[in-house]
Every structure is written in C-alpha cells, then in structure tokens.
Short mmCIF file of C-alpha atoms in Angstrom, two decimals:
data_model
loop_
_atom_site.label_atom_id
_atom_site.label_comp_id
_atom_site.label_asym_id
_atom_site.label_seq_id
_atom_site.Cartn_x
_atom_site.Cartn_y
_atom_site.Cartn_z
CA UNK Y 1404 50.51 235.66 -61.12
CA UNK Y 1405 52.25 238.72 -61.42
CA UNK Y 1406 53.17 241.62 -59.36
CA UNK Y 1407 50.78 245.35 -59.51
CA UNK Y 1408 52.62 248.03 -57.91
CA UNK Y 1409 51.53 251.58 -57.85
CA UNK Y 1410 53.57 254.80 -58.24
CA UNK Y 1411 51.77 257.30 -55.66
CA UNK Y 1412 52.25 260.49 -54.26
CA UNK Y 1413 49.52 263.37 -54.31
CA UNK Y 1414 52.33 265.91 -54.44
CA UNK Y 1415 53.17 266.71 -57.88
CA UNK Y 1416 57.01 267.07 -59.31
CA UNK Y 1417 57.88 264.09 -57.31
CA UNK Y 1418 59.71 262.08 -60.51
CA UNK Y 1419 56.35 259.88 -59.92
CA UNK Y 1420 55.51 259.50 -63.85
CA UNK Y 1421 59.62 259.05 -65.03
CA UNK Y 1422 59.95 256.02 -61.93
CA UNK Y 1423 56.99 254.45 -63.87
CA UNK Y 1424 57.84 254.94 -67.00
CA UNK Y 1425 61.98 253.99 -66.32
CA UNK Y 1426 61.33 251.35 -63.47
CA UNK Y 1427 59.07 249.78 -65.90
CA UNK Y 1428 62.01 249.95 -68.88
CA UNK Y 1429 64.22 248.61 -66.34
CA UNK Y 1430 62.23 245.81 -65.79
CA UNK Y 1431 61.73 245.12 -69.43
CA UNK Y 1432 64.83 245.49 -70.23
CA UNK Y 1433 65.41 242.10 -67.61
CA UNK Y 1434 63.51 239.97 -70.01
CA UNK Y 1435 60.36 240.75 -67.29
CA UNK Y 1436 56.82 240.84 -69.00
CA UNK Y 1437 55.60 244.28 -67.67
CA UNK Y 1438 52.64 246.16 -68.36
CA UNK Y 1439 52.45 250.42 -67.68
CA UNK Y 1440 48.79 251.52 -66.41
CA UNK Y 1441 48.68 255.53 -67.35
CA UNK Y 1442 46.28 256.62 -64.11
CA UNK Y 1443 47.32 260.04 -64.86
CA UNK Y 1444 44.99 262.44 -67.05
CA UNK Y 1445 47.84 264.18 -68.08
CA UNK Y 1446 48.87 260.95 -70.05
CA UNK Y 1447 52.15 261.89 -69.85
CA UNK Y 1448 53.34 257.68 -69.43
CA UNK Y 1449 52.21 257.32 -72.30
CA UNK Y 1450 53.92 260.00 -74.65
CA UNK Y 1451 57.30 259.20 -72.35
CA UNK Y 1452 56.98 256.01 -74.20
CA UNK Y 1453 56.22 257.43 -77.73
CA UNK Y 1454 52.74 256.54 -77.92
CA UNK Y 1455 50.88 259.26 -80.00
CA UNK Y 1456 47.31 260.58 -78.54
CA UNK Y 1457 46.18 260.42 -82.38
CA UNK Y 1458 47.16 256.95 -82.88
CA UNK Y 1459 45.51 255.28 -79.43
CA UNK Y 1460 42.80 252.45 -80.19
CA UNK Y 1461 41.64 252.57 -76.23
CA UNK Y 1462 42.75 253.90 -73.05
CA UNK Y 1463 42.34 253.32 -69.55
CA UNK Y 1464 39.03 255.20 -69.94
CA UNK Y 1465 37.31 252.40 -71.72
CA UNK Y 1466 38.64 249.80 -69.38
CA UNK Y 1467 36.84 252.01 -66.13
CA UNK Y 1468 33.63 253.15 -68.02
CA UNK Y 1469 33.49 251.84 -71.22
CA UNK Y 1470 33.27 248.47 -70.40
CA UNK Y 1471 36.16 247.39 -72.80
CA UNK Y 1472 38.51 244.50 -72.04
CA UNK Y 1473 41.79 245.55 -70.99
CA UNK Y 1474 43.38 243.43 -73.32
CA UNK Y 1475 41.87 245.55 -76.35
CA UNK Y 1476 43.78 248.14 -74.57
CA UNK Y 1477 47.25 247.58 -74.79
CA UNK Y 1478 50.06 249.40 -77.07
CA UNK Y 1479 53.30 247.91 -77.71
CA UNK Y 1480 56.62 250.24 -77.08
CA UNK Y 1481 59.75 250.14 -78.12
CA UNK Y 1482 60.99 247.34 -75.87
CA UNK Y 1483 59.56 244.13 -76.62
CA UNK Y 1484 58.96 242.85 -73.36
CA UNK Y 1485 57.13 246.47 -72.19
CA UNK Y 1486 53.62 247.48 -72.97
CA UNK Y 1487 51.58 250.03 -72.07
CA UNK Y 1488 47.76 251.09 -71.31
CA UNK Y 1489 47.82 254.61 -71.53
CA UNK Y 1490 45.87 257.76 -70.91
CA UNK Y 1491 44.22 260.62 -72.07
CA UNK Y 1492 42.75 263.95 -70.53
CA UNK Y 1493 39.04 262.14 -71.06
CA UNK Y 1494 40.24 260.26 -67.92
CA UNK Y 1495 39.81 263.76 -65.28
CA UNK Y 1496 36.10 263.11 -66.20
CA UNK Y 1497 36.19 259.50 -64.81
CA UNK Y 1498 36.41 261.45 -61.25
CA UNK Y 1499 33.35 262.45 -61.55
CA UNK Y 1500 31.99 259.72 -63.44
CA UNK Y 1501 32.64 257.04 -61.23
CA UNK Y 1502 30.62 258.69 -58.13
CA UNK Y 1503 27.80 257.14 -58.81
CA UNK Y 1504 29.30 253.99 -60.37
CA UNK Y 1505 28.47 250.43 -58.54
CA UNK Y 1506 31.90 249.09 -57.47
CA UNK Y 1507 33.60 252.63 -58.04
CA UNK Y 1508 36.79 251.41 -56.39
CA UNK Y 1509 36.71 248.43 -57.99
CA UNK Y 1510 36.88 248.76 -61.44
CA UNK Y 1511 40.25 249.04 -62.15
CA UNK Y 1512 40.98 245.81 -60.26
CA UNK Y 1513 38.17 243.87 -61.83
CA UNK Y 1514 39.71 244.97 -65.19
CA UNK Y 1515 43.47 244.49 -64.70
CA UNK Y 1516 43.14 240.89 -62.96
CA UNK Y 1517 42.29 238.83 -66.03
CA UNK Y 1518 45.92 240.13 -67.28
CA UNK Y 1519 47.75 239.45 -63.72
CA UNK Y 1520 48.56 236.19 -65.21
CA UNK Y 1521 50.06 237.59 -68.44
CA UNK Y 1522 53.13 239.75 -66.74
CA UNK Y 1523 55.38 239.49 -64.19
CA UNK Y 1524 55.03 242.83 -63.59
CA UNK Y 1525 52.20 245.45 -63.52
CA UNK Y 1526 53.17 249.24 -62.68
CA UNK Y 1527 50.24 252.00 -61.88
CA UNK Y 1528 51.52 255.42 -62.30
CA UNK Y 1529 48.67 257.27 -60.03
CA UNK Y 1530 48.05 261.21 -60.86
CA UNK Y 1531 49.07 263.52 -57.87
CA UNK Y 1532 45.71 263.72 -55.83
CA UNK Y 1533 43.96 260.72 -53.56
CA UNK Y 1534 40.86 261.08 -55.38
CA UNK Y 1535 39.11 258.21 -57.00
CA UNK Y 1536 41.58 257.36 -59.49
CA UNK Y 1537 44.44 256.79 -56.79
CA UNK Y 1538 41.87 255.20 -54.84
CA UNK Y 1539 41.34 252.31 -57.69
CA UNK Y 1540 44.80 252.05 -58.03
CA UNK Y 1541 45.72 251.23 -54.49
CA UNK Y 1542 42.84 248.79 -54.07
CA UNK Y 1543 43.91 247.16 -57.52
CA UNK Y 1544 47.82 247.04 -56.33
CA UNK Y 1545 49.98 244.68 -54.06
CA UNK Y 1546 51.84 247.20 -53.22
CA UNK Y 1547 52.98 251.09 -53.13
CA UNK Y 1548 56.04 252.59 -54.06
CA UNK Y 1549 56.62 256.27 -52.93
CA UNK Y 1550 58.46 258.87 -54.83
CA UNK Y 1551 60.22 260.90 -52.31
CA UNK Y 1552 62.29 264.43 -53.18
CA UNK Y 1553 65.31 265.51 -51.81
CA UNK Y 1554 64.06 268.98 -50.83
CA UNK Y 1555 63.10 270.55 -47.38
CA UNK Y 1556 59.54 269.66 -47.75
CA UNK Y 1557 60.22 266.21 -48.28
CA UNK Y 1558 58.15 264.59 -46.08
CA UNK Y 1559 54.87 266.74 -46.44
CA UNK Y 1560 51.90 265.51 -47.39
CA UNK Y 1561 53.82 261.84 -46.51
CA UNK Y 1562 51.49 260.75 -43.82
CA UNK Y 1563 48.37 261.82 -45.55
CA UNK Y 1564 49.47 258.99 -47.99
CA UNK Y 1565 50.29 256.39 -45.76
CA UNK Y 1566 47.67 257.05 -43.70
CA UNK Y 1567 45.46 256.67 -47.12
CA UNK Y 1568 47.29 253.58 -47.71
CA UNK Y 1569 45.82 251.99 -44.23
CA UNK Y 1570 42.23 252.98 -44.61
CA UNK Y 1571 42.66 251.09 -47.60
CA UNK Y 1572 44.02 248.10 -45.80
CA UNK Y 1573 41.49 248.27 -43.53
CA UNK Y 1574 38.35 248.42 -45.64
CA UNK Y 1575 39.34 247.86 -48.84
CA UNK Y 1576 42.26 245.84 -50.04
CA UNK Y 1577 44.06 244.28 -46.83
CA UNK Y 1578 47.42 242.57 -48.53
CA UNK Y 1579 48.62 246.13 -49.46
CA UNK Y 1580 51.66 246.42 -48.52
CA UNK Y 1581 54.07 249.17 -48.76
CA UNK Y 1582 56.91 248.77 -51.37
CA UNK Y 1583 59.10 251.29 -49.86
CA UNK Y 1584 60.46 254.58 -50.51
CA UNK Y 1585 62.56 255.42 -53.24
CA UNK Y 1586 64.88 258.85 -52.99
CA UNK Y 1587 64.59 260.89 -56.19
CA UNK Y 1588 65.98 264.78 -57.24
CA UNK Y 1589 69.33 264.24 -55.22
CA UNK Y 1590 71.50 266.89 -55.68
CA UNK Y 1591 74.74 265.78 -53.95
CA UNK Y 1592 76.03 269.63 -53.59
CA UNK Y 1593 73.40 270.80 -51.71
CA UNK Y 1594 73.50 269.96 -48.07
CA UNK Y 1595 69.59 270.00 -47.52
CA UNK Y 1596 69.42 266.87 -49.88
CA UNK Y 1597 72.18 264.97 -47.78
CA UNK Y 1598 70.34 266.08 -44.39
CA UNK Y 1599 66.85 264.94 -46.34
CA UNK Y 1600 68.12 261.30 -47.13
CA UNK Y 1601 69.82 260.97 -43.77
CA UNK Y 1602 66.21 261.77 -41.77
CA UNK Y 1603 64.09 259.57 -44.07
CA UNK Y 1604 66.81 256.93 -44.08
CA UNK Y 1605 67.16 256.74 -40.19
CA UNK Y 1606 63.05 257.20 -39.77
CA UNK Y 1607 61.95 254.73 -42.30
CA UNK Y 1608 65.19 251.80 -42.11
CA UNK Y 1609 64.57 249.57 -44.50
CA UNK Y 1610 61.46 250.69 -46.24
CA UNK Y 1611 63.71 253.20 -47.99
CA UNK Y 1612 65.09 251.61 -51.54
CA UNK Y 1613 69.05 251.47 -51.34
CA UNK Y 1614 68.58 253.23 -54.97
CA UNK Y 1615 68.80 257.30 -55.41
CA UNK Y 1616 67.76 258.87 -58.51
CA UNK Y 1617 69.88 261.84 -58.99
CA UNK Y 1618 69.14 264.77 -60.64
CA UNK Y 1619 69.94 264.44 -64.02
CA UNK Y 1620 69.74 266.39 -67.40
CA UNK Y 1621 68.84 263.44 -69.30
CA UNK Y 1622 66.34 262.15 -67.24
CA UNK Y 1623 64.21 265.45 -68.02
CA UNK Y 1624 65.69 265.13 -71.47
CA UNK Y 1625 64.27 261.95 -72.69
CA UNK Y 1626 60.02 262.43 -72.62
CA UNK Y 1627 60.27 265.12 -75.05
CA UNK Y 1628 62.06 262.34 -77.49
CA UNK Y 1629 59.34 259.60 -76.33
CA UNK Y 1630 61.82 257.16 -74.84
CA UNK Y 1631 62.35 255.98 -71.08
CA UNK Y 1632 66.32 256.77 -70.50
CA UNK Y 1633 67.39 253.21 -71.37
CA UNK Y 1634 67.00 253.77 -75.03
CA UNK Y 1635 67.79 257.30 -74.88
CA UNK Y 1636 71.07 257.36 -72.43
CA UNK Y 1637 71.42 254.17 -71.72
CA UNK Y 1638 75.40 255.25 -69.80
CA UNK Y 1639 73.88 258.14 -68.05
CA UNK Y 1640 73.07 258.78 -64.32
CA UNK Y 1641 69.68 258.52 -64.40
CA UNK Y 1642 69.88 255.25 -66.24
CA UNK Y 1643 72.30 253.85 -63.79
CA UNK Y 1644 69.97 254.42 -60.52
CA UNK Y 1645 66.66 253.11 -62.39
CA UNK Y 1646 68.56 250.02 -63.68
CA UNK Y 1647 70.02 249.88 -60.05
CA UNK Y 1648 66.01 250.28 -58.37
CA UNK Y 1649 64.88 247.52 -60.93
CA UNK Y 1650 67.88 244.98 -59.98
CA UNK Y 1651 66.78 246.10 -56.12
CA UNK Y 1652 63.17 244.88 -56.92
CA UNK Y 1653 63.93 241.96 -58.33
CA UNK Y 1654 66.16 240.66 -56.02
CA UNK Y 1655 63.38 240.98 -53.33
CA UNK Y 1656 60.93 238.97 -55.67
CA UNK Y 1657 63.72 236.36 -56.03
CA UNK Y 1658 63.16 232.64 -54.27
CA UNK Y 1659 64.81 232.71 -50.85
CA UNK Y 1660 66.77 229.98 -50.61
CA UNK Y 1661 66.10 226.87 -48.85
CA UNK Y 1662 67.42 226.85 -44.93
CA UNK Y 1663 66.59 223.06 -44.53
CA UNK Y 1664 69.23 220.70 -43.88
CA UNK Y 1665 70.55 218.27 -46.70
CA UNK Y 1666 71.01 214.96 -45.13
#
C-alpha cells in the first residue's frame, strides 16, 4: 500500500502548491509511482503540470460528488511515473455541497483507497483554509507535511493547524501523523529568515525536514511554462532542495535494517 501525504497550511503564499507539485516530480523522477490530488479550487497543480482546463475528462469534483471512480480521473504528465487528478474552480462549490452530504469527510478517502495499492506515493495539495476540503484531505492522509516561510510571521496561524490536525486524530482519522515541517522562501541575506529557521528548528527538533527551499527565480518561473522545476531547471536551486526533500522522504520510508544478531 502506498503512502497519502497532504500539503496543508490555511495561510496562503506558503510554496504549498509548488512542494506538491515538485516533491511529487521528485519522487517520480526516483522511479516512485506517485499520484498528485489537486484539493485546491484554484487548480493551479494541475496547470503547474501542463494539464489544460479545456482538455480535462474528470476532476476531483466527480470523484467527491459525482460519484465517478477515481481511476476515470487520472491525467498522465510529462514524467512517466507521475500522474495527476486535478482541479477546477467547480470544486469551491463542493464546500458547500458536501454540508449536507452523508460521510462528508469521508469521501475523498473512500475514493482514493481503491488506488492506495497502485502508487507508492499519493500527495494532497490542500487549498489554504481548514474548511471541508482540508478536512477530507487530512482524514484521507497518513500524514501532513507543513509548508513553513521564512518571514516574521512564520509561525502564525501554525497551531490552529496542528491543533486541527489532533481533533482529527481524535475523532476522525487516529494514525495521522505529522510528516514534519519543511522550510520554504529562505532568503539567506536577510537576517529575519536565519533567526526564523533557528526558532522553528530549536522548537520543533526533528519534525523540521533537513531540506530548505530557497527563494528562487525559477521556482516562480516554471508554472507559467507548465512544468515542475525538474524538467524546466533541472541544475537550479530550487531543483536541488526539492530533489534533496524527496531523497529526505525516502530515506525515512526505507527498511531499517535488521539489529538481530547473525549467529
């Protein structure tokens, strides 16, 4: 079975849509089955990956309330092991559409879980809000990977999430876990950056990715060409660090091994 991780944070300009777009490349580009979820109405993972609004057969939409299998869903992208379900602006409705909906928080779960088996990896990119939409994404995932600035208000807004993330544990999905936190927007001249990495670093230890995406003219380059920065500056900055956060996941996923003595 594979892995569902969702990229959330309810504040927007975050880098939470290019982590999910380029974490997913980077993954793909390891030879890793992964699949893209577009929670976003703004559909904006979608278009990073070239997929044309006029040219969709099915979106997220129709797996949530049109009853369509997610497997009628799925668009192919440029890399061959990276796929994507993407979204459309139809999706803001589905806030409002799903109130009255049996199951509300449900139905992204109960659609993605007959393809869990299919790919190793399965990446939500959430829209920046904790409404219902977010809310089906964190029941549906294993676990949460934050998007983090380095600006001065960093950490606002931060323990509305995580404290989100453990009602969720505690009604509805109780093996989320949290990923961890990964540094994005660094500017290494500016001094409030440094001071912003050193207080999340020493707060949160370990839950903090080793990985920092920089700031980075390609990085904001490549969505208006419809490629994730692997294809599109594959020697660049930006590339480096997502490459770097997809080696850092990996490694974490990989078979400990054995401590048992060998007679």
């Amino acid at each position: 079975m594979g892995r569902i991780i969702c990229i959330s944070n309810q504040k927007g300009g975050v880098g939470k849509t290019t982590t999910a777009i380029n974490l997913a490349a980077s993954l793909a580009s390891a030879e890793r089955r992964t699949l893209l979820v577009d929670m976003d109405p703004q559909g904006n993972a979608g278009s990073g990956l070239g997929l044309k609004r006029e040219n969709l057969t099915g979106t997220v939409y129709d797996a949530l309330l049109g009853g369509r299998p997610a497997s009628e869903l799925v668009h192919p992208t440029e890399l061959r092991f990276l796929q994507v379900i993407p979204a459309t602006p139809d999706l803001t409705g589905a806030e409002v559409e799903l109130v009255n909906q049996e199951r509300r928080e449900f139905r992204l779960r109960e659609a993605l879980l007959p393809l869990k088996d299919k790919y190793d990896y399965i990446i939500i990119d959430c829209p920046p809000s904790l409404g219902l939409l977010t809310l089906n994404a964190l029941v549906t995932a294993d676990s949460v990977l934050i998007p983090l600035q380095c600006e001065y208000y960093a950490l606002e807004g931060l323990s509305q999430l995580t404290h989100t993330i453990d009602l969720v544990k505690q009604g509805l999905n109780p093996s989320l876990k949290m990923e961890g936190i990964l540094l994005t927007m660094f500017d290494a001249r500016a001094n409030i950056a440094h001071q912003v990495v050193d207080e999340v670093r020493g707060y949160f230890k370990d839950q903090v990715f080793q990985a920092v995406v920089p700031r980075n003219v390609r990085l904001s380059e490549c969505p208006s060409f419809g490629k994730p920065i692997i294809l599109y500056d594959i020697k660049s900055k930006g590339c480096e660090s997502y490459l770097a956060l997809g080696r850092e996941l990996m490694r974490r996923d990989s078979p400990k091994p054995s401590k048992r003595r060998v007679a």
